[in-house]
């Protein structure tokens, strides 16, 4: 069994309580440590305390939106190497291109992936 030190930490920035619950359960079942932030403000508070191994980022959020969160993280030298996966319902080609141009590692459209498929995509970033 992996200790907490060896487990990968994921920060889920999502404002939908239902999705927060589903993704938290799925990732924990796979051995990840999950922190959740329903807003950009809360996300930055958590990141100050512990830089996650990967951030799963929604774009449409209350307060600071996902675009600004992404820009801020990628502009910070201590965070610029953090993997950021956008998980959003925004599916226009221009939005996907914008996310990748701003530094997202990958862009997943919520409606095209089940929660289990999202977990499988994230696991690819952490080979055993």
PDB file of C-alpha atoms in Angstrom, residues 50-123:
ATOM      1  CA  UNK A  50       0.695  22.370  -1.179  1.00  0.00           C
ATOM      2  CA  UNK A  51       1.570  22.400  -4.858  1.00  0.00           C
ATOM      3  CA  UNK A  52      -0.394  19.544  -6.430  1.00  0.00           C
ATOM      4  CA  UNK A  53       1.051  17.061  -8.894  1.00  0.00           C
ATOM      5  CA  UNK A  54      -1.826  17.813 -11.258  1.00  0.00           C
ATOM      6  CA  UNK A  55      -4.694  20.291 -11.456  1.00  0.00           C
ATOM      7  CA  UNK A  56      -8.039  19.411 -13.002  1.00  0.00           C
ATOM      8  CA  UNK A  57      -9.530  22.773 -13.951  1.00  0.00           C
ATOM      9  CA  UNK A  58     -13.029  23.824 -14.944  1.00  0.00           C
ATOM     10  CA  UNK A  59     -13.262  27.084 -16.892  1.00  0.00           C
ATOM     11  CA  UNK A  60     -16.661  28.452 -15.863  1.00  0.00           C
ATOM     12  CA  UNK A  61     -16.279  29.233 -12.162  1.00  0.00           C
ATOM     13  CA  UNK A  62     -17.583  31.878  -9.760  1.00  0.00           C
ATOM     14  CA  UNK A  63     -15.191  34.775  -9.217  1.00  0.00           C
ATOM     15  CA  UNK A  64     -11.882  34.107 -10.939  1.00  0.00           C
ATOM     16  CA  UNK A  65     -12.544  32.016 -14.054  1.00  0.00           C
ATOM     17  CA  UNK A  66     -10.464  29.085 -15.220  1.00  0.00           C
ATOM     18  CA  UNK A  67      -8.675  31.101 -17.899  1.00  0.00           C
ATOM     19  CA  UNK A  68      -7.278  33.497 -15.296  1.00  0.00           C
ATOM     20  CA  UNK A  69      -6.385  30.653 -12.948  1.00  0.00           C
ATOM     21  CA  UNK A  70      -4.460  28.975 -15.774  1.00  0.00           C
ATOM     22  CA  UNK A  71      -2.644  32.213 -16.715  1.00  0.00           C
ATOM     23  CA  UNK A  72      -1.700  32.930 -13.101  1.00  0.00           C
ATOM     24  CA  UNK A  73      -0.376  29.435 -12.432  1.00  0.00           C
ATOM     25  CA  UNK A  74       1.641  29.300 -15.638  1.00  0.00           C
ATOM     26  CA  UNK A  75       3.138  32.744 -14.910  1.00  0.00           C
ATOM     27  CA  UNK A  76       4.426  31.681 -11.474  1.00  0.00           C
ATOM     28  CA  UNK A  77       7.919  30.140 -11.751  1.00  0.00           C
ATOM     29  CA  UNK A  78       7.292  27.747  -8.854  1.00  0.00           C
ATOM     30  CA  UNK A  79       4.090  26.455 -10.487  1.00  0.00           C
ATOM     31  CA  UNK A  80       4.823  26.678 -14.198  1.00  0.00           C
ATOM     32  CA  UNK A  81       5.694  22.972 -14.496  1.00  0.00           C
ATOM     33  CA  UNK A  82       2.460  21.840 -12.831  1.00  0.00           C
ATOM     34  CA  UNK A  83       0.315  19.695 -15.123  1.00  0.00           C
ATOM     35  CA  UNK A  84      -3.055  21.341 -15.735  1.00  0.00           C
ATOM     36  CA  UNK A  85      -5.870  19.442 -17.391  1.00  0.00           C
ATOM     37  CA  UNK A  86      -8.868  21.504 -18.386  1.00  0.00           C
ATOM     38  CA  UNK A  87     -12.145  19.667 -17.817  1.00  0.00           C
ATOM     39  CA  UNK A  88     -14.908  21.845 -19.200  1.00  0.00           C
ATOM     40  CA  UNK A  89     -18.164  21.860 -21.121  1.00  0.00           C
ATOM     41  CA  UNK A  90     -16.762  24.620 -23.338  1.00  0.00           C
ATOM     42  CA  UNK A  91     -16.205  22.686 -26.519  1.00  0.00           C
ATOM     43  CA  UNK A  92     -15.574  25.234 -29.265  1.00  0.00           C
ATOM     44  CA  UNK A  93     -12.337  24.702 -31.169  1.00  0.00           C
ATOM     45  CA  UNK A  94     -11.247  28.254 -30.298  1.00  0.00           C
ATOM     46  CA  UNK A  95     -11.643  27.544 -26.560  1.00  0.00           C
ATOM     47  CA  UNK A  96      -9.654  24.314 -26.790  1.00  0.00           C
ATOM     48  CA  UNK A  97      -6.893  26.127 -28.700  1.00  0.00           C
ATOM     49  CA  UNK A  98      -6.917  28.959 -26.148  1.00  0.00           C
ATOM     50  CA  UNK A  99      -6.532  26.507 -23.255  1.00  0.00           C
ATOM     51  CA  UNK A 100      -3.610  24.712 -24.861  1.00  0.00           C
ATOM     52  CA  UNK A 101      -1.970  27.989 -25.918  1.00  0.00           C
ATOM     53  CA  UNK A 102      -2.192  29.267 -22.325  1.00  0.00           C
ATOM     54  CA  UNK A 103      -0.318  26.199 -21.147  1.00  0.00           C
ATOM     55  CA  UNK A 104      -2.843  23.489 -20.354  1.00  0.00           C
ATOM     56  CA  UNK A 105      -1.378  20.010 -20.695  1.00  0.00           C
ATOM     57  CA  UNK A 106      -4.632  18.603 -22.053  1.00  0.00           C
ATOM     58  CA  UNK A 107      -8.217  19.748 -22.684  1.00  0.00           C
ATOM     59  CA  UNK A 108     -11.051  17.330 -21.926  1.00  0.00           C
ATOM     60  CA  UNK A 109     -14.669  18.099 -22.772  1.00  0.00           C
ATOM     61  CA  UNK A 110     -16.910  16.902 -19.931  1.00  0.00           C
ATOM     62  CA  UNK A 111     -19.679  15.616 -22.181  1.00  0.00           C
ATOM     63  CA  UNK A 112     -17.239  13.398 -24.096  1.00  0.00           C
ATOM     64  CA  UNK A 113     -15.772  11.577 -21.072  1.00  0.00           C
ATOM     65  CA  UNK A 114     -17.329   9.598 -18.256  1.00  0.00           C
ATOM     66  CA  UNK A 115     -15.775  10.206 -14.825  1.00  0.00           C
ATOM     67  CA  UNK A 116     -14.031   6.835 -15.091  1.00  0.00           C
ATOM     68  CA  UNK A 117     -12.564   7.797 -18.478  1.00  0.00           C
ATOM     69  CA  UNK A 118     -11.301  11.067 -16.985  1.00  0.00           C
ATOM     70  CA  UNK A 119      -9.562   9.100 -14.222  1.00  0.00           C
ATOM     71  CA  UNK A 120      -7.970   6.831 -16.841  1.00  0.00           C
ATOM     72  CA  UNK A 121      -6.721   9.877 -18.780  1.00  0.00           C
ATOM     73  CA  UNK A 122      -5.177  11.337 -15.625  1.00  0.00           C
ATOM     74  CA  UNK A 123      -3.526   8.043 -14.682  1.00  0.00           C
TER      75      UNK A 123
END
